[in-house]
Each structure stands twice: as C-alpha cells, then as structure tokens.
mmCIF file of C-alpha atoms in Angstrom:
data_model
loop_
_atom_site.group_PDB
_atom_site.id
_atom_site.type_symbol
_atom_site.label_atom_id
_atom_site.label_comp_id
_atom_site.label_asym_id
_atom_site.label_seq_id
_atom_site.Cartn_x
_atom_site.Cartn_y
_atom_site.Cartn_z
ATOM 1 C CA MET A 253 41.864 93.110 131.452
ATOM 2 C CA GLY A 254 38.802 92.222 129.351
ATOM 3 C CA GLU A 255 39.114 94.618 126.780
ATOM 4 C CA ALA A 256 41.826 95.666 124.366
ATOM 5 C CA VAL A 257 43.673 99.046 125.332
ATOM 6 C CA THR A 258 44.928 101.321 122.618
ATOM 7 C CA VAL A 259 47.590 104.001 123.077
ATOM 8 C CA ARG A 260 47.843 107.205 121.096
ATOM 9 C CA GLU A 261 49.333 110.612 121.380
ATOM 10 C CA ALA A 262 47.789 113.016 123.309
ATOM 11 C CA ALA A 263 46.392 116.408 121.598
ATOM 12 C CA ALA A 264 46.334 119.839 123.340
ATOM 13 C CA ALA A 265 42.355 119.106 124.347
ATOM 14 C CA ASP A 266 43.422 116.024 126.425
ATOM 15 C CA LEU A 267 45.673 117.826 128.575
ATOM 16 C CA ASP A 268 43.247 118.645 131.443
ATOM 17 C CA ALA A 269 41.811 115.217 131.462
ATOM 18 C CA ALA A 270 45.384 113.706 131.356
ATOM 19 C CA VAL A 271 46.434 115.738 134.401
ATOM 20 C CA ALA A 272 43.267 114.998 136.084
ATOM 21 C CA LEU A 273 44.015 111.104 136.135
ATOM 22 C CA TRP A 274 47.639 111.810 137.100
ATOM 23 C CA THR A 275 46.498 113.638 140.119
ATOM 24 C CA LEU A 276 43.867 110.963 141.272
ATOM 25 C CA SER A 277 46.202 108.041 140.684
ATOM 26 C CA HIS A 278 48.515 110.025 143.212
ATOM 27 C CA VAL A 279 46.292 111.109 145.525
ATOM 28 C CA VAL A 280 45.171 107.261 145.673
ATOM 29 C CA ARG A 281 48.379 105.979 146.095
ATOM 30 C CA ARG A 282 49.262 108.462 148.895
ATOM 31 C CA ASN A 283 46.065 107.054 150.994
ATOM 32 C CA GLY A 284 43.896 110.389 150.015
ATOM 33 C CA ARG A 285 46.563 112.879 150.719
ATOM 34 C CA PRO A 286 46.014 115.896 148.247
ATOM 35 C CA LEU A 287 48.893 117.324 146.195
ATOM 36 C CA PRO A 288 50.109 120.509 146.391
ATOM 37 C CA GLU A 289 48.347 122.738 143.196
ATOM 38 C CA ALA A 290 52.099 123.454 142.354
ATOM 39 C CA HIS A 291 52.630 120.194 141.671
ATOM 40 C CA ILE A 292 49.564 120.055 139.371
ATOM 41 C CA VAL A 293 50.356 122.730 137.462
ATOM 42 C CA SER A 294 53.779 121.639 136.985
ATOM 43 C CA ALA A 295 52.526 118.395 135.696
ATOM 44 C CA HIS A 296 50.095 120.172 133.118
ATOM 45 C CA GLN A 297 53.101 122.634 131.861
ATOM 46 C CA ARG A 298 55.490 119.598 131.402
ATOM 47 C CA MET A 299 52.892 117.651 129.602
ATOM 48 C CA ALA A 300 51.999 120.713 127.577
ATOM 49 C CA SER A 301 55.789 121.277 126.621
ATOM 50 C CA PRO A 302 56.368 120.971 122.718
ATOM 51 C CA GLU A 303 59.131 118.690 123.308
ATOM 52 C CA ALA A 304 57.174 116.470 125.492
ATOM 53 C CA LEU A 305 55.591 113.229 123.803
ATOM 54 C CA VAL A 306 52.457 112.487 126.152
ATOM 55 C CA LEU A 307 50.880 109.203 125.228
ATOM 56 C CA LEU A 308 47.220 108.151 126.505
ATOM 57 C CA ALA A 309 45.688 104.691 127.017
ATOM 58 C CA HIS A 310 42.000 103.917 126.262
ATOM 59 C CA ASP A 311 39.749 100.909 126.351
ATOM 60 C CA SER A 312 39.342 100.083 122.736
ATOM 61 C CA GLY A 313 35.629 99.836 123.458
ATOM 62 C CA ASP A 314 35.792 103.379 124.246
ATOM 63 C CA GLY A 315 36.035 104.396 120.618
ATOM 64 C CA ALA A 316 39.500 105.453 120.611
ATOM 65 C CA ASP A 317 40.369 103.767 117.436
ATOM 66 C CA GLU A 318 41.027 105.216 114.023
ATOM 67 C CA SER A 319 37.094 105.206 112.761
ATOM 68 C CA HIS A 320 34.521 107.190 115.139
ATOM 69 C CA GLY A 321 32.300 106.626 113.063
ATOM 70 C CA GLU A 322 31.416 110.393 113.113
ATOM 71 C CA PRO A 323 29.232 111.214 110.616
ATOM 72 C CA ASP A 324 30.486 114.975 110.476
ATOM 73 C CA GLY A 325 33.944 113.589 109.405
ATOM 74 C CA LYS A 326 35.897 114.868 112.281
ATOM 75 C CA SER A 327 39.164 113.551 112.559
ATOM 76 C CA ASP A 328 40.215 111.435 115.653
ATOM 77 C CA LYS A 329 42.355 113.939 116.950
ATOM 78 C CA ASP A 330 38.854 116.093 117.068
ATOM 79 C CA SER A 331 36.859 113.996 118.916
ATOM 80 C CA GLU A 332 39.402 111.490 121.038
ATOM 81 C CA HIS A 333 39.819 113.987 123.729
ATOM 82 C CA ASP A 334 36.117 113.232 125.211
ATOM 83 C CA LEU A 335 37.081 109.649 125.462
ATOM 84 C CA GLY A 336 37.809 108.200 128.946
ATOM 85 C CA ILE A 337 41.643 107.855 129.479
ATOM 86 C CA ILE A 338 42.728 105.068 131.548
ATOM 87 C CA GLY A 339 46.396 105.888 131.633
ATOM 88 C CA THR A 340 49.130 108.373 130.505
ATOM 89 C CA ILE A 341 52.831 108.627 130.311
ATOM 90 C CA MET A 342 55.301 111.380 129.127
ATOM 91 C CA GLY A 343 58.688 110.552 127.437
ATOM 92 C CA VAL A 344 61.169 113.856 126.957
ATOM 93 C CA GLN A 345 64.756 114.505 126.088
ATOM 94 C CA GLY A 346 66.976 113.397 129.063
ATOM 95 C CA ARG A 347 68.862 116.193 130.524
ATOM 96 C CA ASP A 348 72.002 116.800 132.486
ATOM 97 C CA ASP A 349 71.697 118.275 136.180
ATOM 98 C CA GLU A 350 68.549 116.645 137.286
ATOM 99 C CA GLY A 351 66.981 117.861 134.028
ATOM 100 C CA ALA A 352 68.300 121.370 134.213
ATOM 101 C CA GLY A 353 71.469 121.271 131.955
ATOM 102 C CA PRO A 354 72.070 120.459 128.378
ATOM 103 C CA PRO A 355 70.409 117.467 126.822
ATOM 104 C CA VAL A 356 72.135 114.154 126.914
ATOM 105 C CA ALA A 357 72.494 112.522 123.675
ATOM 106 C CA GLY A 358 70.510 109.426 123.271
ATOM 107 C CA LEU A 359 68.652 109.409 126.645
ATOM 108 C CA VAL A 360 64.953 109.787 126.806
ATOM 109 C CA HIS A 361 63.504 110.681 130.234
ATOM 110 C CA ILE A 362 59.986 108.642 131.270
ATOM 111 C CA SER A 363 57.675 110.327 133.712
ATOM 112 C CA LEU A 364 54.509 111.011 134.551
ATOM 113 C CA LEU A 365 53.257 107.592 134.350
ATOM 114 C CA SER A 366 49.897 107.076 135.958
ATOM 115 C CA VAL A 367 46.843 104.649 135.652
ATOM 116 C CA ALA A 368 43.325 104.858 136.661
ATOM 117 C CA PRO A 369 43.354 103.057 140.025
ATOM 118 C CA ASP A 370 40.314 100.820 139.208
ATOM 119 C CA ARG A 371 42.520 99.530 136.321
ATOM 120 C CA TRP A 372 45.966 99.126 138.588
ATOM 121 C CA GLY A 373 47.470 95.505 137.774
ATOM 122 C CA GLN A 374 46.098 95.125 134.254
ATOM 123 C CA HIS A 375 49.320 95.772 132.606
ATOM 124 C CA ILE A 376 48.397 99.259 131.453
ATOM 125 C CA GLY A 377 51.254 100.707 132.783
ATOM 126 C CA ARG A 378 53.707 98.217 131.247
ATOM 127 C CA LEU A 379 51.806 98.967 127.914
ATOM 128 C CA LEU A 380 52.221 102.633 128.107
ATOM 129 C CA VAL A 381 56.297 102.129 129.063
ATOM 130 C CA GLU A 382 56.692 99.842 126.201
ATOM 131 C CA GLU A 383 55.149 102.305 123.700
ATOM 132 C CA THR A 384 57.078 105.063 125.151
ATOM 133 C CA ILE A 385 60.427 102.921 124.483
ATOM 134 C CA ASN A 386 59.619 101.714 121.327
ATOM 135 C CA ARG A 387 58.903 105.477 120.063
ATOM 136 C CA ALA A 388 62.169 106.345 121.884
ATOM 137 C CA VAL A 389 63.757 103.553 119.821
ATOM 138 C CA ALA A 390 62.472 104.584 116.441
ATOM 139 C CA GLY A 391 63.602 108.468 117.493
ATOM 140 C CA GLY A 392 67.306 106.950 118.046
ATOM 141 C CA PHE A 393 67.188 107.058 121.543
ATOM 142 C CA GLU A 394 69.820 104.352 123.391
ATOM 143 C CA GLN A 395 68.989 104.581 127.030
ATOM 144 C CA ALA A 396 65.942 105.529 129.194
ATOM 145 C CA GLN A 397 66.006 106.935 132.629
ATOM 146 C CA LEU A 398 63.239 107.695 135.307
ATOM 147 C CA TRP A 399 62.578 108.116 138.860
ATOM 148 C CA THR A 400 59.978 106.701 141.117
ATOM 149 C CA HIS A 401 59.003 106.687 144.803
ATOM 150 C CA ALA A 402 60.579 104.099 146.737
ATOM 151 C CA ASP A 403 57.689 103.000 148.461
ATOM 152 C CA ASN A 404 55.662 102.479 145.214
ATOM 153 C CA LEU A 405 56.184 98.812 145.366
ATOM 154 C CA ARG A 406 53.825 98.571 142.216
ATOM 155 C CA ALA A 407 55.957 100.948 139.985
ATOM 156 C CA ASN A 408 59.297 99.522 141.243
ATOM 157 C CA ARG A 409 58.275 95.737 140.533
ATOM 158 C CA LEU A 410 57.116 96.977 136.952
ATOM 159 C CA TYR A 411 60.377 98.937 136.054
ATOM 160 C CA LYS A 412 62.564 96.123 137.290
ATOM 161 C CA ALA A 413 60.354 93.441 135.186
ATOM 162 C CA MET A 414 60.866 95.683 132.293
ATOM 163 C CA GLY A 415 64.646 95.516 132.335
ATOM 164 C CA PHE A 416 65.196 98.850 134.640
ATOM 165 C CA ARG A 417 68.145 98.854 137.138
ATOM 166 C CA ARG A 418 68.448 101.352 139.804
ATOM 167 C CA SER A 419 71.396 103.225 139.461
ATOM 168 C CA GLY A 420 72.267 104.109 142.832
ATOM 169 C CA ARG A 421 71.107 107.518 142.796
ATOM 170 C CA VAL A 422 68.367 108.969 145.195
ATOM 171 C CA LYS A 423 66.782 111.940 146.199
ATOM 172 C CA VAL A 424 64.032 113.405 148.276
ATOM 173 C CA ASP A 425 61.332 115.257 146.545
ATOM 174 C CA ASP A 426 59.120 118.056 147.519
ATOM 175 C CA TRP A 427 57.192 116.000 149.922
ATOM 176 C CA GLY A 428 59.935 114.381 151.773
ATOM 177 C CA GLU A 429 59.445 111.197 150.184
ATOM 178 C CA LEU A 430 62.593 109.057 148.760
ATOM 179 C CA LEU A 431 62.795 108.612 145.093
ATOM 180 C CA VAL A 432 64.928 106.237 143.428
ATOM 181 C CA HIS A 433 66.665 106.580 140.020
ATOM 182 C CA TYR A 434 66.128 103.871 137.339
ATOM 183 C CA ARG A 435 67.831 103.616 134.034
ATOM 184 C CA ARG A 436 68.084 100.974 131.270
ATOM 185 C CA SER A 437 69.620 100.444 127.728
ATOM 186 C CA LEU A 438 67.287 100.430 124.636
ATOM 187 C CA VAL A 439 69.932 99.026 122.490
ATOM 188 C CA THR A 440 69.496 94.987 122.010
ATOM 189 C CA ARG A 441 72.933 93.384 121.423
#
C-alpha cells in the first residue's frame, strides 16, 4: 500500500465526493459502461439517509488525521471533506423483504463498497469492511449481509476471505446482471 490508510465517518459535505468515487469505481469495473443517473441519485440518497453509517478511507498522508494544523481552529469535520477519498462503504440496519420491510434485529446490511480503481488490490476494501463490522459489533449487531455482482471476482474473493458465505439467494439487478447474496455471523464463539 505504501501509505497508511485511515477510515472515518463521512460528513454531509463528503457525500458528493463519495458518490463520485462510487460511480467511477462502477464505471471502470463495468468497462466504461456509464451508470444510469437514477442509480447515482439513489446511491446519494441512500448515503444521505440518517440511519446510514458511511465510512470513508483516505491516505494518512492526505491529512485525514485528527490534527489538520489548521491555524483558524477548524475541526476535522469542517475541513476533511476537501481531502481525496480512496474508498467508501455504507452500513445500515438490515430489513426484511429485500430492504423494504421491517428491520431484522441484529442484522447489518453492507453496501456501496467502492475503492478508487488505481488503489484496487491494496486491501482498502478489506479495511473498510473490517471497520464496518467492528462498528456493527459495537452497536450490538450479530449478523452481516450484502449483495455483490456474481461476475465481480475481486469482491467475491474479498467477501469469502472475510468469512462471508453465499446464502444461495440470487437476483437480477436493474442492469440485467446477476447478484449473489452473502451472509456472515459477527458473533465469535
């Protein structure tokens, strides 16, 4: 990786940059095929939800640490959104009926994981998933779930290596692409 990477919660001012990175990552993974504007708007709305935990990864050298050396005394939340985001992820309370139903007690749903394409293979996605899981465990969650594209080999390898297992559930997304469902216990026995 070269530089250490830090992870922090997103502020409202970070959302445009986070969605831009998510969009870029998907366009590159999809060999340049653009995303429909409705998908980009939906990602922004989901990240902006009050119940969403959106985490961002930065190179530590970007100044994304607690001390910005700001002479005017700005807090880190005031100035961090200007820094280069190299990864994003969102965790939210899992819900029944494909996310439209009532909350499922103890279930965190992980989504919108993206890493800057020039940083793929540098364990940034792993770091973001680990931090999301750590926060979910601290919040009392016992299970995690997520969906990913069946043809996204990089993501599938990551989730399997992190203890997620396919549940057997599949669905076709709005682009006609196959999604596979993963689940993992967060409880250590």
